[in-house]
XYZ file of C-alpha atoms in Angstrom:
343
model
C 0.791 5.625 -16.338
C 3.684 3.737 -18.663
C 5.500 1.061 -16.889
C 7.042 0.420 -20.319
C 11.123 0.473 -20.052
C 12.722 2.510 -21.651
C 15.808 1.425 -24.040
C 17.855 2.400 -21.729
C 16.569 0.302 -18.658
C 15.576 -3.066 -21.390
C 19.044 -2.813 -21.720
C 20.303 -3.192 -18.404
C 17.463 -5.801 -17.501
C 19.183 -7.779 -20.494
C 23.194 -7.197 -19.859
C 21.695 -7.808 -15.754
C 19.483 -12.058 -17.007
C 23.338 -12.464 -19.063
C 24.838 -11.594 -16.249
C 22.835 -13.439 -13.412
C 22.512 -16.747 -15.886
C 26.227 -16.890 -16.257
C 27.464 -17.277 -12.539
C 24.400 -17.367 -10.117
C 23.672 -21.114 -11.220
C 23.308 -23.011 -8.355
C 26.193 -25.388 -8.256
C 28.630 -21.735 -6.597
C 25.133 -20.503 -4.713
C 25.884 -23.483 -3.144
C 29.969 -23.320 -2.659
C 29.361 -19.421 -1.499
C 27.224 -21.017 1.546
C 25.986 -18.385 3.529
C 27.843 -15.601 2.014
C 28.285 -13.725 -1.012
C 28.839 -14.711 -4.197
C 32.536 -11.833 -5.245
C 32.724 -12.548 -8.381
C 29.311 -12.490 -9.381
C 29.122 -8.928 -7.548
C 32.168 -7.889 -9.702
C 30.675 -9.085 -13.449
C 27.428 -6.497 -11.940
C 29.795 -3.218 -11.177
C 31.693 -3.739 -14.108
C 29.710 -4.308 -16.486
C 27.497 -1.161 -14.478
C 25.284 -2.473 -13.776
C 25.168 -0.481 -9.883
C 26.212 2.770 -11.561
C 23.267 2.433 -14.158
C 20.417 3.071 -11.737
C 21.067 6.777 -11.037
C 19.899 7.277 -14.551
C 17.884 3.971 -14.465
C 15.574 5.442 -11.073
C 13.508 3.104 -8.882
C 11.783 1.613 -12.043
C 15.119 0.385 -13.270
C 15.671 -0.733 -10.492
C 13.714 -3.000 -9.888
C 13.562 -4.588 -13.594
C 17.133 -5.337 -12.388
C 16.213 -6.815 -9.033
C 13.771 -9.240 -10.551
C 16.877 -10.782 -12.380
C 18.286 -11.118 -9.522
C 15.116 -12.866 -7.291
C 14.919 -14.930 -10.480
C 18.628 -16.522 -9.722
C 19.131 -15.658 -6.217
C 22.279 -13.854 -6.921
C 23.459 -13.872 -3.238
C 24.885 -9.908 -4.288
C 23.789 -6.828 -1.659
C 23.165 -4.973 -5.192
C 19.222 -4.057 -3.150
C 20.680 -2.949 -0.802
C 24.046 -0.258 -1.662
C 21.026 0.733 -4.577
C 18.652 2.195 -2.171
C 20.355 2.068 0.518
C 23.656 3.845 -1.021
C 23.165 5.055 -4.713
C 19.400 6.270 -4.181
C 19.346 7.546 -1.120
C 22.961 9.573 -1.016
C 21.690 11.119 -4.428
C 18.280 12.743 -2.955
C 19.182 13.826 0.666
C 23.128 13.607 0.777
C 24.713 16.809 1.191
C 26.389 17.235 -2.451
C 29.413 16.657 -1.147
C 28.648 13.193 0.428
C 27.432 12.435 -3.210
C 31.070 13.662 -4.612
C 32.737 11.145 -2.524
C 30.584 8.216 -2.195
C 28.844 7.692 -4.910
C 31.635 6.780 -7.952
C 32.717 3.752 -4.911
C 29.355 3.041 -4.968
C 28.917 2.642 -8.750
C 32.030 0.697 -8.662
C 31.376 -1.376 -5.533
C 34.777 -0.535 -4.420
C 31.582 0.898 -1.998
C 28.933 -1.492 -0.230
C 26.104 0.187 1.784
C 23.988 -1.192 3.164
C 20.103 -0.644 5.310
C 19.429 -1.028 9.291
C 16.109 1.609 9.074
C 13.012 -0.672 9.151
C 12.939 -0.547 12.635
C 14.065 2.897 14.376
C 14.754 3.004 18.843
C 17.292 0.897 18.816
C 19.862 3.312 18.174
C 20.639 6.900 19.586
C 22.636 10.065 18.993
C 23.806 12.590 20.818
C 24.176 16.612 19.797
C 28.392 16.407 17.899
C 26.353 13.175 15.968
C 28.174 10.267 17.226
C 25.553 6.640 17.496
C 24.616 4.672 20.383
C 22.488 1.198 20.116
C 22.397 -1.661 19.160
C 20.388 -3.451 15.864
C 20.476 -7.078 15.912
C 20.693 -7.910 12.374
C 21.191 -6.130 9.724
C 21.589 -7.803 6.303
C 24.467 -8.270 4.010
C 26.497 -5.940 6.940
C 29.620 -8.646 6.171
C 30.210 -7.116 2.583
C 29.046 -3.310 3.552
C 31.687 -0.612 3.662
C 29.244 1.761 4.995
C 25.670 1.071 6.530
C 22.960 4.349 7.271
C 20.812 4.313 9.946
C 18.278 5.198 11.610
C 18.164 6.492 14.899
C 15.265 6.682 17.118
C 14.021 9.766 16.171
C 14.112 8.587 12.415
C 16.957 10.320 11.552
C 19.136 8.712 9.076
C 22.912 8.715 9.715
C 25.178 7.151 7.040
C 28.055 4.708 9.471
C 31.427 3.163 8.465
C 31.187 -0.541 9.541
C 34.881 0.318 10.202
C 34.341 2.241 13.086
C 31.533 -0.180 14.582
C 31.452 -4.096 16.092
C 29.771 -6.569 13.714
C 29.579 -9.931 14.371
C 28.133 -12.206 11.925
C 24.571 -13.235 12.303
C 22.685 -16.394 10.321
C 18.771 -15.763 9.125
C 16.730 -18.496 6.570
C 18.442 -16.843 3.501
C 21.971 -16.567 2.850
C 22.332 -12.611 3.263
C 25.867 -12.766 4.419
C 24.189 -10.972 7.523
C 25.722 -8.562 11.196
C 24.854 -7.683 14.516
C 25.751 -3.904 14.330
C 27.369 -2.694 18.080
C 27.381 0.908 18.126
C 29.434 2.457 21.095
C 29.707 5.937 20.322
C 30.341 6.199 16.611
C 30.593 8.509 14.276
C 28.027 9.406 11.872
C 27.044 11.234 9.204
C 24.425 13.253 9.206
C 21.623 12.162 5.726
C 18.342 14.100 4.715
C 16.356 16.032 6.754
C 13.240 15.115 8.359
C 11.630 13.770 5.073
C 13.992 11.362 4.679
C 12.867 8.389 6.382
C 10.131 7.960 4.761
C 11.808 7.893 1.373
C 14.167 5.658 1.725
C 11.857 3.741 3.218
C 9.412 4.026 0.891
C 11.739 3.426 -1.651
C 13.331 -0.142 0.032
C 10.111 -1.033 0.580
C 9.522 -0.889 -3.774
C 13.098 -2.379 -3.989
C 12.123 -5.570 -2.150
C 9.118 -6.001 -3.474
C 10.553 -6.276 -6.746
C 13.113 -8.196 -5.024
C 10.526 -11.057 -3.992
C 8.347 -10.644 -7.189
C 11.631 -12.492 -9.413
C 11.848 -15.044 -6.104
C 8.346 -15.840 -7.028
C 8.771 -15.759 -11.266
C 12.187 -18.287 -10.402
C 10.369 -20.850 -7.838
C 6.966 -20.518 -10.438
C 9.087 -21.155 -13.350
C 11.331 -24.375 -11.349
C 7.547 -26.033 -10.974
C 6.348 -25.164 -14.743
C 9.794 -26.999 -15.504
C 9.100 -30.022 -12.688
C 5.881 -30.049 -13.664
C 6.196 -30.596 -16.700
C 8.597 -33.262 -17.094
C 7.381 -35.749 -14.053
C 4.787 -37.675 -14.816
C 2.281 -39.944 -12.461
C 0.300 -42.339 -14.251
C 1.839 -42.295 -17.576
C 0.746 -38.247 -17.820
C 2.670 -34.721 -16.297
C 1.993 -34.007 -13.556
C 1.118 -30.868 -15.449
C -1.311 -32.557 -16.968
C -3.658 -32.343 -13.244
C -6.220 -29.354 -12.462
C -5.066 -29.248 -9.348
C -1.425 -28.527 -10.233
C -2.547 -25.886 -13.050
C -5.301 -24.599 -10.293
C -2.471 -24.168 -7.778
C 0.179 -22.652 -10.299
C -2.099 -20.415 -12.179
C -3.587 -18.747 -8.739
C 0.754 -18.494 -8.001
C 0.502 -16.927 -11.767
C -1.333 -14.443 -10.632
C 0.053 -13.240 -7.311
C 3.482 -13.193 -9.338
C 1.764 -10.413 -11.083
C 0.191 -8.666 -8.228
C 3.410 -8.070 -6.801
C 5.110 -7.360 -10.516
C 2.615 -4.734 -11.258
C 1.898 -2.659 -8.125
C 6.125 -3.166 -7.334
C 6.795 -1.287 -10.847
C 3.185 1.312 -10.403
C 5.128 2.704 -6.351
C 8.645 2.523 -8.528
C 7.057 4.526 -11.996
C 5.679 6.791 -9.497
C 8.811 7.553 -7.418
C 10.532 8.226 -10.861
C 7.392 11.149 -11.884
C 8.055 13.298 -8.449
C 4.472 11.848 -7.544
C 3.188 10.463 -4.070
C 4.204 7.067 -3.714
C 4.299 5.719 -0.518
C 0.522 4.298 -0.304
C 2.011 2.712 -3.730
C 4.251 1.393 -1.714
C 2.709 0.430 1.156
C 0.793 -1.833 -1.022
C 3.437 -2.773 -2.856
C 5.072 -4.430 0.519
C 1.432 -5.826 1.207
C 1.400 -7.953 -2.125
C 4.949 -9.050 -1.889
C 4.819 -10.411 2.326
C 1.225 -11.778 2.261
C 1.363 -13.333 -1.870
C 5.238 -13.750 -2.031
C 4.731 -16.211 0.278
C 2.449 -17.694 -1.102
C 3.927 -18.625 -4.446
C 7.240 -19.336 -2.677
C 4.466 -22.213 -0.901
C 3.078 -23.342 -3.903
C 6.546 -23.475 -6.214
C 7.928 -26.112 -3.224
C 4.585 -27.934 -2.853
C 4.351 -28.545 -6.602
C 7.638 -30.961 -6.193
C 6.384 -33.112 -3.960
C 9.275 -34.351 -2.071
C 11.358 -33.611 -4.501
C 10.218 -30.091 -2.831
C 11.653 -30.914 0.987
C 15.132 -31.628 0.081
C 17.656 -28.458 1.053
C 19.408 -28.790 -1.530
C 17.440 -28.093 -4.298
C 16.860 -25.205 -6.180
C 13.407 -24.015 -4.824
C 14.070 -24.483 -1.781
C 16.251 -21.565 -2.250
C 13.556 -19.710 -3.730
C 11.339 -20.582 -0.321
C 13.438 -19.680 2.048
C 14.663 -15.889 0.202
C 10.540 -15.958 -0.102
C 10.694 -15.948 3.930
C 13.078 -13.801 4.500
C 12.098 -10.863 2.103
C 8.620 -10.831 3.338
C 9.266 -11.146 7.054
C 12.000 -8.129 6.300
C 9.955 -6.241 4.336
C 6.817 -5.754 7.350
C 4.671 -8.950 7.513
C 1.251 -8.526 5.961
C -0.947 -7.562 8.873
C 1.358 -4.540 10.031
C 1.984 -3.396 6.640
C -1.204 -3.130 6.079
C -2.305 -1.682 9.096
C 0.277 0.545 8.172
C -1.666 1.439 5.248
C -5.065 1.680 6.523
C -3.349 4.767 9.076
C -2.288 6.864 5.923
C -5.157 6.356 4.209
C -7.035 7.765 6.953
C -5.186 10.286 7.677
C -5.080 12.244 4.201
C -1.609 13.111 4.553
C 0.513 10.938 2.556
C 3.798 11.684 2.532
C 6.339 11.293 -1.101
């Protein structure tokens, strides 16, 4: 295993860090409310960072999502790359790839995903979908949504053909309720597409969680080094140091497991168990880290308008979105016991 970024991945990550750092400021995020930051999204697409994922692979995407997580920038980066660019590249027909991928790359097409809880949507023999998905993150921004039916088949649906109603989540992810009523869907991939897209999504969002945790911890370190109590910085206290050290180790565990799963996918190796491992760390360790970040801010961390609270909300939402730790752990155990890991 070699997780060292290539020159292309490093250049993309550094560019993403500059864009997120310059544009995704606490003031701009507060002004965006629960919607997306259109200017930041436009800048990312204009810089070619969405299109670059086709070349930098899932590991490259994880590196970019870490930078997004550090600032909690409100853009559908992960969703459009996972459910759009990577899913269509791997499983779409040649005609679909030619038609949709350029638009995803330049941001004129945005794809979100309704794949984590299949069962609420049915497809008839003509490929028309019916059912309701109560919550789909980034649906309000999407031109297309990747939907899993009750048989775990994937379909691409135009949001213009469906009914989409706004839904508010813990984190400001421009979510919506998707209602399908004989809505035409375009099939994406075969029997193995669902498992691959789900594993890819878990890996990518684990990378996003690593960035959210790193950003939360960085804010806590800055606060405890500048805030004094009895003439000494809070960071000088052993209890604070121990909490911060535990949070750092948890963050690194999320990062390295996400890196490994992403690297294995890019190398064409089996990675389903590794994606579940990354998802478990992102769920279990992620909530510990964002709680620590808020706790180390003391009373300041209780301020809903403080930037660290945004990391807390994102961390908790990602924990729920990835599947809670016990559920992921059960799925991982069953997969290992079966001895039939799928790529």
